[in-house]
Tab-separated table of C-alpha atoms and ligand atoms in Angstrom:
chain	number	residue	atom	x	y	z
A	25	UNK	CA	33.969	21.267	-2.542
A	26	UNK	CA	33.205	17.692	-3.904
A	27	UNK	CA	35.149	18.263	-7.657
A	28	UNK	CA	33.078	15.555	-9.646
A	29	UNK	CA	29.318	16.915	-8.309
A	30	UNK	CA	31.070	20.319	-8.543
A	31	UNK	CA	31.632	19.100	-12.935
A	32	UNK	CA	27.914	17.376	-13.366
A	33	UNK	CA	26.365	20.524	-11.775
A	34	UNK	CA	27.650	22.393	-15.144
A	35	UNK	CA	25.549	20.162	-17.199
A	36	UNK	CA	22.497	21.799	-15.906
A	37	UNK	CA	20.755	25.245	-16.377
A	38	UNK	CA	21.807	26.147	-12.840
A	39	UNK	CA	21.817	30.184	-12.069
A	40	UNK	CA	24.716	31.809	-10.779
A	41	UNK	CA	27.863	30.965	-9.669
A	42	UNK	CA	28.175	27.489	-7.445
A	43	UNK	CA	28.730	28.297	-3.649
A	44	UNK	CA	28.369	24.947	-1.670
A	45	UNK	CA	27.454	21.462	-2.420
A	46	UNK	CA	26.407	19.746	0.528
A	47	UNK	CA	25.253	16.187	0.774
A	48	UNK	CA	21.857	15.064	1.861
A	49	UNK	CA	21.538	11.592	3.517
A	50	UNK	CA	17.869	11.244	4.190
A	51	UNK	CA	17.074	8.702	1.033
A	52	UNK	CA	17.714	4.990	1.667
A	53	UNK	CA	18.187	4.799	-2.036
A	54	UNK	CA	19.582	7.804	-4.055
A	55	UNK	CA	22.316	9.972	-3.593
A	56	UNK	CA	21.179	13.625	-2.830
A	57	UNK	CA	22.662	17.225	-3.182
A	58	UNK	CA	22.041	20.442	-2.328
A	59	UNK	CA	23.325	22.488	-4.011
A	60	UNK	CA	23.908	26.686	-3.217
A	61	UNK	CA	24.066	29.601	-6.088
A	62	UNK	CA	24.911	32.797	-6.408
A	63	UNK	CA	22.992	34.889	-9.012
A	64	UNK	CA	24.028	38.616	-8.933
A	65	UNK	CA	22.548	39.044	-4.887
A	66	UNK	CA	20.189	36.534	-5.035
A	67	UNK	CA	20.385	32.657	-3.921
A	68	UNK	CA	19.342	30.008	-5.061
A	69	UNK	CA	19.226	25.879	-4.364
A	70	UNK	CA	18.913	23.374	-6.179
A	71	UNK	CA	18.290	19.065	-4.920
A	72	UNK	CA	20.805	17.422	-7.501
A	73	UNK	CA	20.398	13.833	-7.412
A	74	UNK	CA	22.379	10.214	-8.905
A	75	UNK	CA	19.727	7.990	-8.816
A	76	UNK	CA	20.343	4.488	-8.060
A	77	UNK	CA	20.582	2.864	-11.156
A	78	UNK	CA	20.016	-0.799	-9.832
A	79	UNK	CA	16.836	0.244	-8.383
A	80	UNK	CA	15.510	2.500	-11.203
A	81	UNK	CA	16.326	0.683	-14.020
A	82	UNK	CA	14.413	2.894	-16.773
A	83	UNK	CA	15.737	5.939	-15.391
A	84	UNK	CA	14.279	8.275	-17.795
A	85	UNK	CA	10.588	6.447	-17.402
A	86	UNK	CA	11.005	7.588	-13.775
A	87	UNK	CA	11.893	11.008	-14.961
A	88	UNK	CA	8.947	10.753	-17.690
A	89	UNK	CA	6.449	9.996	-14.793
A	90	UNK	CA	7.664	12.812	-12.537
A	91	UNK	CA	7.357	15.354	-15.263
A	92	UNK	CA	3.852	14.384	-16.780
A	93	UNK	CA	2.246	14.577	-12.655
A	94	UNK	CA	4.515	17.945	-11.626
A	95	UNK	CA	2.602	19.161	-14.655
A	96	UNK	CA	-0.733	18.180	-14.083
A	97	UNK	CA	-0.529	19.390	-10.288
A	98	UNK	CA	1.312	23.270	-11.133
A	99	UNK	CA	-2.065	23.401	-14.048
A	100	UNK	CA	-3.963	22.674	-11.056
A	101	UNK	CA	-2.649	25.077	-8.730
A	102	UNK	CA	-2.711	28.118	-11.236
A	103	UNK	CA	-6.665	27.183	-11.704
A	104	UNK	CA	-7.211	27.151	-8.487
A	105	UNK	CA	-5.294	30.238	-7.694
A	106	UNK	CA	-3.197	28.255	-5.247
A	107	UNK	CA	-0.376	29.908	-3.931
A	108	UNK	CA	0.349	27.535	-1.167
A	109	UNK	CA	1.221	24.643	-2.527
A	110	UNK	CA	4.008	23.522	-4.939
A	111	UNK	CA	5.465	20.832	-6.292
A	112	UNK	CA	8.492	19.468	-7.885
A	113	UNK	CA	10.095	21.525	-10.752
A	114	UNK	CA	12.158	19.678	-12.793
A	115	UNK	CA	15.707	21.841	-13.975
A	116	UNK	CA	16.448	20.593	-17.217
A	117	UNK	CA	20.196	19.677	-18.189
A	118	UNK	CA	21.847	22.194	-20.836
A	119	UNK	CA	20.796	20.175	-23.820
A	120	UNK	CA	17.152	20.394	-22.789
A	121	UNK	CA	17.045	16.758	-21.349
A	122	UNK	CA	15.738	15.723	-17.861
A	123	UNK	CA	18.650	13.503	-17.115
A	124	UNK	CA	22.188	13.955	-17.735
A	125	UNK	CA	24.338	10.637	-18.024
A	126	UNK	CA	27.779	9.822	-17.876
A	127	UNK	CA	30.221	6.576	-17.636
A	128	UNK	CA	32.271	6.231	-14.479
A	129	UNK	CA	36.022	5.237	-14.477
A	130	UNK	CA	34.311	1.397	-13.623
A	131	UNK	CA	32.034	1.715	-16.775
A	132	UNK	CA	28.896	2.326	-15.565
A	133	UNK	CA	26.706	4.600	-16.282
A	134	UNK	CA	25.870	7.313	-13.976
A	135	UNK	CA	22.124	8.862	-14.072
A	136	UNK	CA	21.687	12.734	-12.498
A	137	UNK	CA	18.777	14.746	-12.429
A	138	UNK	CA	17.993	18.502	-10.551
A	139	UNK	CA	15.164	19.930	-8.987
A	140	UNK	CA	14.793	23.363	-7.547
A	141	UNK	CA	14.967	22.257	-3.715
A	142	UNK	CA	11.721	23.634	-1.750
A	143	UNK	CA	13.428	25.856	1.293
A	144	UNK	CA	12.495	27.302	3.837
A	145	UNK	CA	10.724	24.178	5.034
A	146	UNK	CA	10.874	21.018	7.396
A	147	UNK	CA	10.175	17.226	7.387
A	148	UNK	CA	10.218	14.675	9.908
A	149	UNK	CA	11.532	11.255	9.844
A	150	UNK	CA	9.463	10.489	12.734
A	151	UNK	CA	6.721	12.089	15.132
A	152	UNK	CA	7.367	10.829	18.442
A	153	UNK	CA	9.227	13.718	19.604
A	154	UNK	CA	7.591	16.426	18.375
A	155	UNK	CA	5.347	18.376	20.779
A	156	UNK	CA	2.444	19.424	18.544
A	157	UNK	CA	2.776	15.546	17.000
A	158	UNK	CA	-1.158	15.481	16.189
A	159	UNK	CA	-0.840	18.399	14.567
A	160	UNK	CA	1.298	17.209	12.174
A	161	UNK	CA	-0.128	13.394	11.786
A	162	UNK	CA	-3.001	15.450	10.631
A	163	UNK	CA	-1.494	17.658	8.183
A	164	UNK	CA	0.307	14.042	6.762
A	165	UNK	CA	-2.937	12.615	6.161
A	166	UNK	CA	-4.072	16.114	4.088
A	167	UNK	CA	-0.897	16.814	2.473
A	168	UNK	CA	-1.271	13.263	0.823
A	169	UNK	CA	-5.347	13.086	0.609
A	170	UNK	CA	-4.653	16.911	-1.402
A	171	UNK	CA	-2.521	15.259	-3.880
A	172	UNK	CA	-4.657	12.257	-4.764
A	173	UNK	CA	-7.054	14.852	-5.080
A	174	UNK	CA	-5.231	16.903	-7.627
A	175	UNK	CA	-4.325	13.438	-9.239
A	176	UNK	CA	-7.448	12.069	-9.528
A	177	UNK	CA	-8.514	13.086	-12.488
A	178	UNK	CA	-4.679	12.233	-14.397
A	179	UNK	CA	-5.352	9.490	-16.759
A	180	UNK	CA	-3.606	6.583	-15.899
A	181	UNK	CA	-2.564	5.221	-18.861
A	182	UNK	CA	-0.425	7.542	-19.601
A	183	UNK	CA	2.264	6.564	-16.525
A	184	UNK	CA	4.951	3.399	-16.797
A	185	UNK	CA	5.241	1.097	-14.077
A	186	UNK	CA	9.007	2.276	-12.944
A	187	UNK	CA	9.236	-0.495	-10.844
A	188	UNK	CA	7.359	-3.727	-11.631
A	189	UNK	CA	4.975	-4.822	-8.650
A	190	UNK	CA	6.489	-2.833	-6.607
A	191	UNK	CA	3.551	-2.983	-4.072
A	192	UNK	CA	2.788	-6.646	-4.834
A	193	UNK	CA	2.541	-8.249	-1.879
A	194	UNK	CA	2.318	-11.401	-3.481
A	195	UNK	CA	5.325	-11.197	-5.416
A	196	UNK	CA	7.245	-10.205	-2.275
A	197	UNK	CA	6.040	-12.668	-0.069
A	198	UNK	CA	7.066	-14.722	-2.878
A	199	UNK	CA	10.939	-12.925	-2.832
A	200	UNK	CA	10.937	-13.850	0.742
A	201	UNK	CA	10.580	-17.655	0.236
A	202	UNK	CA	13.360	-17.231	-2.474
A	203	UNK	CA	15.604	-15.699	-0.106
A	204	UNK	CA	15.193	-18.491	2.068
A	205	UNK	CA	15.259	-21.591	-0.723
A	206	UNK	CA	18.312	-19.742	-2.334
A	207	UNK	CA	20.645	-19.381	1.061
A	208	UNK	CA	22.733	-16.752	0.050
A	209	UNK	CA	23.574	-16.745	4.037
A	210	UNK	CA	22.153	-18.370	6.614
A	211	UNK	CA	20.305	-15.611	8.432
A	212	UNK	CA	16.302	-17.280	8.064
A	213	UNK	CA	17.524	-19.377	11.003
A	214	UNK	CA	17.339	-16.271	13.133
A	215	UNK	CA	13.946	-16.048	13.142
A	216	UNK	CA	11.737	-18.601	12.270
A	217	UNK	CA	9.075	-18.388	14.321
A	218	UNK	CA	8.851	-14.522	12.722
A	219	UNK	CA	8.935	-16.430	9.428
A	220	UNK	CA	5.919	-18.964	10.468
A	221	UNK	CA	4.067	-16.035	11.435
A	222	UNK	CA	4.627	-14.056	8.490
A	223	UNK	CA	3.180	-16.970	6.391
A	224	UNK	CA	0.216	-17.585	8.261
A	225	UNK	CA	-0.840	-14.002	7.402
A	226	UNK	CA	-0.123	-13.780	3.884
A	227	UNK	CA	-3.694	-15.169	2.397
A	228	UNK	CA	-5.539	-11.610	4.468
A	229	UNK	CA	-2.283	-9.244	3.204
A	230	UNK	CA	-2.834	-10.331	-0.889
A	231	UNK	CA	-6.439	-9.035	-0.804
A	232	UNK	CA	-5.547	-5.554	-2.149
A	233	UNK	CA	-3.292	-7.173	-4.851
A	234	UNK	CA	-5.812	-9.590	-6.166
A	235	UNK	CA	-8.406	-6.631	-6.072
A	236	UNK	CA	-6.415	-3.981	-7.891
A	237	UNK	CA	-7.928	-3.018	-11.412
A	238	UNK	CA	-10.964	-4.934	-11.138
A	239	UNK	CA	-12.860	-3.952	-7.722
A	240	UNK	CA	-10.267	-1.803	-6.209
A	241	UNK	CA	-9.395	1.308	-9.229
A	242	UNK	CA	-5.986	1.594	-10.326
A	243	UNK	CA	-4.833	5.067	-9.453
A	244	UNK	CA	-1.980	7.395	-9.752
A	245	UNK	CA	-0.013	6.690	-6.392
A	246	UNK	CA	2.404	7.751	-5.113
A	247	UNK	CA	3.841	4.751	-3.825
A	248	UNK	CA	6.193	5.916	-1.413
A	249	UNK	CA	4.617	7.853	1.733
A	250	UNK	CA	6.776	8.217	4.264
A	251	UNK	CA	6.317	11.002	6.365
A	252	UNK	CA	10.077	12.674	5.368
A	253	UNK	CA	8.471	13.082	1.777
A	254	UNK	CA	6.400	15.779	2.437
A	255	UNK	CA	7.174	18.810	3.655
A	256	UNK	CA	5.713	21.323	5.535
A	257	UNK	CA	5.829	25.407	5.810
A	258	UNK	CA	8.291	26.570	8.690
A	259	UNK	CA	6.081	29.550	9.242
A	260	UNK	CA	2.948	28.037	8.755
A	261	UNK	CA	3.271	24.402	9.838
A	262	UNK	CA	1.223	23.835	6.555
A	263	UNK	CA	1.998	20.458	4.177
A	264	UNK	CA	3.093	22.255	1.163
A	265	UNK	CA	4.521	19.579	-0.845
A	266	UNK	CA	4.846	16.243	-1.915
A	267	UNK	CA	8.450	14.817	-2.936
A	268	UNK	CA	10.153	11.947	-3.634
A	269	UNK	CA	8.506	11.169	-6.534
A	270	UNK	CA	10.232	8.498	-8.098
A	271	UNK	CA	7.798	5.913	-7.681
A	272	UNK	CA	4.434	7.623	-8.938
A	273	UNK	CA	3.112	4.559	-10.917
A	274	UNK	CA	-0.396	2.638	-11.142
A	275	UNK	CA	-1.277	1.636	-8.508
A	276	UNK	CA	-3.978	1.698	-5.467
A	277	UNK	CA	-4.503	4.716	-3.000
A	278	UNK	CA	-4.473	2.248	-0.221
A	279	UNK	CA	-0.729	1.884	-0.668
A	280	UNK	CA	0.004	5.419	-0.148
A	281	UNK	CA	-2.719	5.252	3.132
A	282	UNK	CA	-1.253	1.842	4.643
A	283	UNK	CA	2.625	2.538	3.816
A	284	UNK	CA	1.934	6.743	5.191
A	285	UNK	CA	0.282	5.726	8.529
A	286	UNK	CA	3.012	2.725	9.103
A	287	UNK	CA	5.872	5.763	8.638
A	288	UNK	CA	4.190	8.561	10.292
A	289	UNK	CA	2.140	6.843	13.147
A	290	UNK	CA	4.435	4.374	14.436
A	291	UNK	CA	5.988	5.651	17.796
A	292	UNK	CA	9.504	4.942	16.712
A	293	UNK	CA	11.653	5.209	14.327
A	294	UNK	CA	12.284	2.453	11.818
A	295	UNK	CA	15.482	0.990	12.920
A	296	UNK	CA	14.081	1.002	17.089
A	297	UNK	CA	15.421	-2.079	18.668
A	298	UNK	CA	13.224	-1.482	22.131
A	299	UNK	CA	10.516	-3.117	21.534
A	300	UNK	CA	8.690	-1.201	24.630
A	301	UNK	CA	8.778	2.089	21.831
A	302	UNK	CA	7.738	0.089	18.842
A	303	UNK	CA	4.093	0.397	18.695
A	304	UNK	CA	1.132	2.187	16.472
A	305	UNK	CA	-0.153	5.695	17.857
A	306	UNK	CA	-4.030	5.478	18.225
A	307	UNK	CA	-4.291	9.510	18.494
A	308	UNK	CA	-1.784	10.227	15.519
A	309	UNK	CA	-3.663	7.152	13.429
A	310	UNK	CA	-6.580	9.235	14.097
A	311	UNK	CA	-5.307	12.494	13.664
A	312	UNK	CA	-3.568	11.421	10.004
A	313	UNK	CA	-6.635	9.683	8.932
A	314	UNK	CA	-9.210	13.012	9.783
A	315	UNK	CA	-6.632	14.642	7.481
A	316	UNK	CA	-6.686	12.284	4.534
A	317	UNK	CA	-10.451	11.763	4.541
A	318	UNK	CA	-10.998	15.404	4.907
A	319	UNK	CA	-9.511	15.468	1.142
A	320	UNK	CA	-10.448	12.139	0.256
A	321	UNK	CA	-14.013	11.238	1.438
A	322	UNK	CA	-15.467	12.305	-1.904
A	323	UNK	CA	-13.551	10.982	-4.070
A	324	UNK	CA	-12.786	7.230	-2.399
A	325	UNK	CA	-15.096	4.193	-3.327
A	326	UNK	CA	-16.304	2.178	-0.863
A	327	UNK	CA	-14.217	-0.588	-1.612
A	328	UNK	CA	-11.694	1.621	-1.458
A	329	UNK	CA	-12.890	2.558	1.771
A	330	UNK	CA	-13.744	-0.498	3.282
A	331	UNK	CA	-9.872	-1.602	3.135
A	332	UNK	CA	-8.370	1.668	4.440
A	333	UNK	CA	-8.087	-0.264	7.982
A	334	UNK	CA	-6.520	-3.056	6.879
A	335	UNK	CA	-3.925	-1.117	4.311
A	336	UNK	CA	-2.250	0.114	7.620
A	337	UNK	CA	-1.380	-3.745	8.538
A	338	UNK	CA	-0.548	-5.006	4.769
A	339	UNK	CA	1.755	-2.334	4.147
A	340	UNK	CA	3.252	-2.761	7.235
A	341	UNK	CA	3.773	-6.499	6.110
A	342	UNK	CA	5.028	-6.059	3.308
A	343	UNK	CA	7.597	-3.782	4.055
A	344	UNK	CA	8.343	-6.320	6.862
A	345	UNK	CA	9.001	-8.955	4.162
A	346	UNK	CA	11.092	-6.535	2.305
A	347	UNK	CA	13.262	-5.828	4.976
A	348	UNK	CA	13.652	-9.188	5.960
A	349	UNK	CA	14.396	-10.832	2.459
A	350	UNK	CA	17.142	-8.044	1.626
A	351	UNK	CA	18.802	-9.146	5.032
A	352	UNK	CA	19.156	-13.138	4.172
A	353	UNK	CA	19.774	-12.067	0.945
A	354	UNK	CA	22.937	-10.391	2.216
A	355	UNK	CA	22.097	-6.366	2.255
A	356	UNK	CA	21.601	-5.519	-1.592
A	357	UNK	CA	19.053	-3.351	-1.983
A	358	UNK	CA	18.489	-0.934	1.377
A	359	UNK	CA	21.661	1.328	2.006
A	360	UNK	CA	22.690	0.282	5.573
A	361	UNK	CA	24.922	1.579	8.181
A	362	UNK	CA	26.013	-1.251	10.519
A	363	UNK	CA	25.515	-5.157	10.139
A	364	UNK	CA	22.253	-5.999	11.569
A	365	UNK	CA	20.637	-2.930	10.078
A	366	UNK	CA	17.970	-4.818	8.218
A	367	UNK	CA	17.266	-6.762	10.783
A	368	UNK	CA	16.718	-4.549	13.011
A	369	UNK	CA	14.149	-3.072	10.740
A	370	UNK	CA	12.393	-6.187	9.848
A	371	UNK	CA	11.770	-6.845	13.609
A	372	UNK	CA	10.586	-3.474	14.388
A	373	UNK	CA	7.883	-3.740	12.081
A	374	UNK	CA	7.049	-6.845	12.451
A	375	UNK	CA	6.816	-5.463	15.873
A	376	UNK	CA	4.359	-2.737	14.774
A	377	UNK	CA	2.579	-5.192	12.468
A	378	UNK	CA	1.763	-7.300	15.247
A	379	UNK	CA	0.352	-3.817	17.256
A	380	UNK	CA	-1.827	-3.053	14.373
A	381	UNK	CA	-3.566	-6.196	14.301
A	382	UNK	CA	-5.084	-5.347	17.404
A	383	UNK	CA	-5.772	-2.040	16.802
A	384	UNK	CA	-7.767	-2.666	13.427
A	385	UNK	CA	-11.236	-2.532	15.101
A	386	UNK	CA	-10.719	0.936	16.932
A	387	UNK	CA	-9.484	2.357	12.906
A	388	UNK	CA	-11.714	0.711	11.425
A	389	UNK	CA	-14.882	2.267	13.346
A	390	UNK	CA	-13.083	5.703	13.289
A	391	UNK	CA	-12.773	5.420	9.817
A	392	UNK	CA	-16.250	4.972	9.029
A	393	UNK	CA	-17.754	7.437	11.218
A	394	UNK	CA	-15.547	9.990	10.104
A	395	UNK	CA	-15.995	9.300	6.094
A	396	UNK	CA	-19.407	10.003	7.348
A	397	UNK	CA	-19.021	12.658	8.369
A	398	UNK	CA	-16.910	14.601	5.638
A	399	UNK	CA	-19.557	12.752	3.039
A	400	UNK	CA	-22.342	15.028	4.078
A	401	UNK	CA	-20.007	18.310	4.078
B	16	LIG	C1	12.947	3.327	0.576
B	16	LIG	O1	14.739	5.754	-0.043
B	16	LIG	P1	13.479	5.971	0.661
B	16	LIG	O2	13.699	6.138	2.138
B	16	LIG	O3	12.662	7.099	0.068
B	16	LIG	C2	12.025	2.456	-0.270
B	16	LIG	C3	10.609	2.482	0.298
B	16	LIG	C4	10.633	2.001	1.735
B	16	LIG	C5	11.605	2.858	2.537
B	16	LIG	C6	11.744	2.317	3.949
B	16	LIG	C7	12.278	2.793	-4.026
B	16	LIG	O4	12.531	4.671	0.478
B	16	LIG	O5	9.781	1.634	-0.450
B	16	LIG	O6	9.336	2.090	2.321
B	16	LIG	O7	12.921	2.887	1.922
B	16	LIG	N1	12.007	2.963	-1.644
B	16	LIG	C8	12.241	2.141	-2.691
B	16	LIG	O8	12.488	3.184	4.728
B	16	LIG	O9	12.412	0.949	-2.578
B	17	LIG	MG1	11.800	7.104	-1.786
């Protein structure tokens, strides 16, 4: 058993006696745990995590944010006698805190925090192989319309920004010219005409950006929808749950639309290097966005709705940019597991990007014929 998680796992109102500690790779930022307890005959897990400090640099405003929305959405659920659905639930550390800390034998300071880890359920990190795949695109799109519905009466105010412009495109179109003035290596020279093209869309993929908070609402968002954050009922195939919920912040619902279609309805995984594979999937776009707007329909404005479409390609480029600017700047921020990993990732979506932009029409109409719809009902 790993000795040091084995020691932090004390500092939290765990039940039971510690039986396994096994590590959890899925994240591409934090370090995850699950942890297994023994309570007289009963089990229990638990998700203990080390967040990454150099990405989350107000650890306990992250933890702030994840407590104030786990609360509003388990008020919501008793009202509305759901039993379905849960959320994140927060296990405080012995002295009553959300986060325990500690300094490492380097000096730094080490952030940990537990949930109680929702079993008895799967995710997926992509659809393409699964045999009921529509099924599932469409309980995406609901499992993420339901919780901006919950949300969407939280007042804003009250959450930090835990990550400053994190969905800015501007800003990281902006990081990506940096990378390239500043040269830490010499990797932009490996695809410039990418690059080129990747400017020449920029002015269409800042419209959100210079819309948010004046005709586009600032929201509660989620801000990081990929389709392995929520997870789904074994038994029932249901979404149950929303997780990963480190970057709730401000922001605009079309980030959580754009960035959950670009994870869930691309027909590859992230890191695909066949191009052939890397492409969007009309059926599960369609399938994902009759779930969403199911939820949503009432509660979206149409500016809000007018940009749905094009969310799909801007959060596609920007996590293109992102990709691309941590590879020149020499692999920093995404956790990768061989050299060109983050290239590899830029070029699949820019791959995808450039498959979206000619799918935008076929979206587009679906999306207004089905807001229609779900409008009247
Ligand atoms: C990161 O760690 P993970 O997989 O939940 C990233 C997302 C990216 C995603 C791409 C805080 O999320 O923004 O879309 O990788 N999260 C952060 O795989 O930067
Ligand atoms: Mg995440």
């Amino acid at each position: 058993m790993n000795e040091k998680i084995k020691n932090i796992a004390k500092e939290f109102k765990f039940k039971g006696n510690i039986k396994a500690i096994e590590e959890n790779n899925q994240g591409n930022i934090n370090k995850s745990y699950i942890l297994t307890y023994e309570d007289n005959n009963d089990i229990h897990k638990y998700l203990l995590q080390k967040i990454n400090s150099n990405v989350f640099t107000e650890p306990y405003l992250v933890m702030k944010n994840i407590e104030l929305v786990t609360n509003h959405i388990k008020k919501k659920l008793k009202k509305n006698n759901d039993t379905i659905h849960k959320t994140l639930n927060i296990i405080k550390t012995v002295n009553d805190e959300n986060l325990f800390t500690y300094i490492n034998s380097e000096g730094e300071k080490e952030y940990y925090r537990a949930f109680d880890y929702i079993d008895n359920c799967f995710s997926y990190d992509s659809l393409k192989d699964a045999d009921n795949s529509e099924e599932l695109a469409y309980q995406a799109g609901k499992s993420f319309g339901f919780f901006q519905k919950l949300l969407s009466d939280f007042p804003i105010n009250l959450l930090g920004e835990t990550i400053k412009d994190f969905h800015n495109t501007k800003k990281r179109f902006n990081d990506l010219l940096l990378s390239i003035e500043n040269k830490v290596t010499n990797r932009a020279h490996e695809v410039p005409e990418q690059i080129v093209d990747l400017i020449s869309k920029f002015k269409e993929c800042a419209v959100i950006v210079e819309a948010l908070g004046k005709n586009i609402p600032l929201r509660v968002t989620h801000n990081d929808t990929k389709l392995n954050n929520i997870l789904m009922d074994e038994k029932t195939g249901i979404g149950i749950a929303i997780i990963d919920l480190d970057t709730v912040m401000p922001g605009s619902i079309l980030f959580d639309l754009g960035d959950g279609i670009r994870s869930a309805c691309s027909n590859a995984f992230e890191d695909e290097t066949d191009p052939s594979k890397i492409f969007l999937n009309i059926d599960l776009t369609k399938a994902y966005l009759k779930g969403y707007l199911e939820e949503m329909s009432n509660y979206l404005t149409n500016s809000e709705i007018d940009n749905l479409g094009l969310s799909i390609k801007i959060l596609t480029y920007e996590l293109a940019l992102r990709f691309l600017t941590d590879y020149i700047n020499g692999d920093t921020y995404f956790k990768i597991k061989y050299k060109n990993h983050n290239k590899d990732r830029f070029l699949n979506q820019y791959l995808l990007l450039k498959d979206i932009e000619t799918k935008l029409e076929e979206i587009n109409d679906f999306i207004l014929k089905t807001v229609k719809e779900y409008k009247k009902a």
